[in-house]
Tab-separated table of C-alpha atoms in Angstrom:
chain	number	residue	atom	x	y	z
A	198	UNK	CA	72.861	11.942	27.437
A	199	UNK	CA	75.931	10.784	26.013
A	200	UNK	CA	79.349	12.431	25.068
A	201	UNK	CA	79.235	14.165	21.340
A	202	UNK	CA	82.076	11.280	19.588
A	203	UNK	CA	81.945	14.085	16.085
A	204	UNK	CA	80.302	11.845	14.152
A	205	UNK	CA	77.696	14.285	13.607
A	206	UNK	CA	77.241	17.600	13.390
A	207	UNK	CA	73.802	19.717	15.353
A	208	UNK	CA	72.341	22.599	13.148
A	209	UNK	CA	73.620	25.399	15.394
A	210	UNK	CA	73.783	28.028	13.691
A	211	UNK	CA	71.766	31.319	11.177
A	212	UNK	CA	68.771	28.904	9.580
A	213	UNK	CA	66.189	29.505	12.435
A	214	UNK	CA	65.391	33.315	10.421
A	215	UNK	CA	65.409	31.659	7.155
A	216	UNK	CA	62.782	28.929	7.857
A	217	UNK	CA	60.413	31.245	9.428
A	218	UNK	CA	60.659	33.447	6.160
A	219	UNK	CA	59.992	30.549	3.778
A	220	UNK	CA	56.713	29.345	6.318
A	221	UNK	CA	55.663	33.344	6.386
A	222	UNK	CA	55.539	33.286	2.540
A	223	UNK	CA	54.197	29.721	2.009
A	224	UNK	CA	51.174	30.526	4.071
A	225	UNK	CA	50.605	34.419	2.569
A	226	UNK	CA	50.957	33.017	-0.969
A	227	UNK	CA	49.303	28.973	-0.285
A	228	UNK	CA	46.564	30.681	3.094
A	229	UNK	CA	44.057	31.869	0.693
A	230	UNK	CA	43.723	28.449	-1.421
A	231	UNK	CA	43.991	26.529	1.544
A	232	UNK	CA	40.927	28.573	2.850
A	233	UNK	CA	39.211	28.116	0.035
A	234	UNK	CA	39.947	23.975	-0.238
A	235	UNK	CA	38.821	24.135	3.449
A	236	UNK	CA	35.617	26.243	2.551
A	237	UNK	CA	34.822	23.914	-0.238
A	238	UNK	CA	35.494	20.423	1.240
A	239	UNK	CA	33.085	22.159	4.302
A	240	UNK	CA	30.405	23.034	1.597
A	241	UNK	CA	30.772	19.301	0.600
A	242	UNK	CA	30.217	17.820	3.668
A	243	UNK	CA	26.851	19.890	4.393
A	244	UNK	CA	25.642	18.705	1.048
A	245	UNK	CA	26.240	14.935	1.521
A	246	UNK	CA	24.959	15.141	5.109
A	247	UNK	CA	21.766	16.487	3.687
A	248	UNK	CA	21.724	14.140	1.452
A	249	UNK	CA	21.862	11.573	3.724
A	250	UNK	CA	19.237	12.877	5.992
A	251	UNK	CA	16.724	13.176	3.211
A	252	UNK	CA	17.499	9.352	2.316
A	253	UNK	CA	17.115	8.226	5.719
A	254	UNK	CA	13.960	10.208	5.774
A	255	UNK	CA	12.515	8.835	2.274
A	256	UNK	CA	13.824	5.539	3.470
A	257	UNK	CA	11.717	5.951	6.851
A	258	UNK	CA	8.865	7.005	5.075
A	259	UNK	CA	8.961	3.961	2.085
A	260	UNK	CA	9.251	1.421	5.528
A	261	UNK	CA	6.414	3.828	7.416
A	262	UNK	CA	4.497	2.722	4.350
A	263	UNK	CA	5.383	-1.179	3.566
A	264	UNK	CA	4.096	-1.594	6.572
A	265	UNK	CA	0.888	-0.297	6.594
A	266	UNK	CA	0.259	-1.686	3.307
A	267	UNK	CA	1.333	-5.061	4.360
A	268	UNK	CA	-0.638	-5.017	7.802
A	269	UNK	CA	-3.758	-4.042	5.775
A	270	UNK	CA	-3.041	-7.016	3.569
A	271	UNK	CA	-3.001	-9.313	6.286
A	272	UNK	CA	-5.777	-8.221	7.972
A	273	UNK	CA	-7.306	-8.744	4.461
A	274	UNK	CA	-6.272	-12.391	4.212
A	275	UNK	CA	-7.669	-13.030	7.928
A	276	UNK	CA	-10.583	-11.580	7.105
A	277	UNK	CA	-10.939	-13.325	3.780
A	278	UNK	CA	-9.766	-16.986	5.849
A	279	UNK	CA	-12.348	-16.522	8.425
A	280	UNK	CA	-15.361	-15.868	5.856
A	281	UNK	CA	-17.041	-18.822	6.186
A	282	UNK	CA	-18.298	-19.993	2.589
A	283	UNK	CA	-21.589	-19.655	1.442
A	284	UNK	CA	-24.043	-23.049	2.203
A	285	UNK	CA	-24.626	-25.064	-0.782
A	286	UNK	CA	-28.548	-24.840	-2.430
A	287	UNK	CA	-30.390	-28.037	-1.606
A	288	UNK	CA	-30.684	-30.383	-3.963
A	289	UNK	CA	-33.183	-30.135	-6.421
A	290	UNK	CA	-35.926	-32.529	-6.275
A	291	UNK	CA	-36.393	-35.757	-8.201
A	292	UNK	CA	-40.093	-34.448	-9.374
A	293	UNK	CA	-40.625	-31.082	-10.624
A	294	UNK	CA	-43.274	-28.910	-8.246
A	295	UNK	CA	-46.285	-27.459	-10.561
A	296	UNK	CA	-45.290	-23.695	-10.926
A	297	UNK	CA	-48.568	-22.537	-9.751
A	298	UNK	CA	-50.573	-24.774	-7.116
A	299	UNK	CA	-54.422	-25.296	-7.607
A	300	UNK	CA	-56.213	-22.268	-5.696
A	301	UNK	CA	-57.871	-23.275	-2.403
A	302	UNK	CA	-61.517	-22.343	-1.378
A	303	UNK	CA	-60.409	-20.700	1.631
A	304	UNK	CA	-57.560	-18.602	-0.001
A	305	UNK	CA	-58.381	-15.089	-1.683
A	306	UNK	CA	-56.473	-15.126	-4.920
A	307	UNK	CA	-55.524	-11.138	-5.755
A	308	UNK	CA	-54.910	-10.980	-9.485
A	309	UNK	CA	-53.032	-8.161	-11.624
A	310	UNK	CA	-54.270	-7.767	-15.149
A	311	UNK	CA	-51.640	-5.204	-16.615
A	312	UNK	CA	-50.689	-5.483	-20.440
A	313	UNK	CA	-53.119	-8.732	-21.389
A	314	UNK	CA	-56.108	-8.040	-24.003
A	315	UNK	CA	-59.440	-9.181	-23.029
A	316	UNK	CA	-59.730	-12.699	-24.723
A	317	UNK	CA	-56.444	-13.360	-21.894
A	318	UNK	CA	-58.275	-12.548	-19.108
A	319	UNK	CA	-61.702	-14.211	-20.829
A	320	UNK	CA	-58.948	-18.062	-20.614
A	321	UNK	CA	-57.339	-17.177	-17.106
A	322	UNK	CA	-60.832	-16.794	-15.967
A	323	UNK	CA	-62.301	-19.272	-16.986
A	324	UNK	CA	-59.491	-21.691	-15.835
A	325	UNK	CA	-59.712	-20.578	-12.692
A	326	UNK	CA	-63.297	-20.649	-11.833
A	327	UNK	CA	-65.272	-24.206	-11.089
């Protein structure tokens, strides 16, 4: 420490009571406010925390769901790529087959007669017999 050269002057002296007044007073008259600032910036902090958490949440939850719609569509388009397509019909042929072939001897022929009149039957009949 060095010698005091009078330059300055220390605060020695009665202000030590008078300061401790003045803080006393400032914290009976400014405490409850302050508590209540405190209480309120708290209440504040809860709510955008929760807020937060319920994003992150939704957020997990939208992702949860992308997913599984996306691995669903995938699955889709492997299953559509693998199909194989269906063949092609053969050509049709240069001469038209007769819709009904000629009866054989050997063959029983089993008709159905529903909804025809009796001169229809009388023609098919007679077609079809030698």
């Amino acid at each position: 420490m060095g010698h005091p050269d009078g330059a300055h002057t220390h605060g020695h002296g009665g202000g030590g009571l008078g300061e401790l007044v003045v803080i006393l007073l400032a914290v009976a008259v400014l405490g409850p406010a302050v508590a209540a600032a405190v209480a309120e910036l708290l209440h504040l902090l809860v709510i955008v925390a929760v807020v937060l958490a319920a994003v992150t949440v939704a957020g997990g939850a939208a992702l949860l769901a992308f997913r599984v719609s996306r691995g669903r569509q995938n699955a889709a388009r492997v299953l559509y790529q693998v199909t194989p397509a269906p063949p092609r019909p053969p050509p049709l042929p240069s001469q038209p087959r007769p819709a009904i072939e000629p009866p054989r001897p050997e063959v029983h022929v089993h008709h159905h007669w529903h909804g025809l009149d009796a001169e229809d039957v009388a023609e098919i009949l007679r077609r079809q017999l030698p």
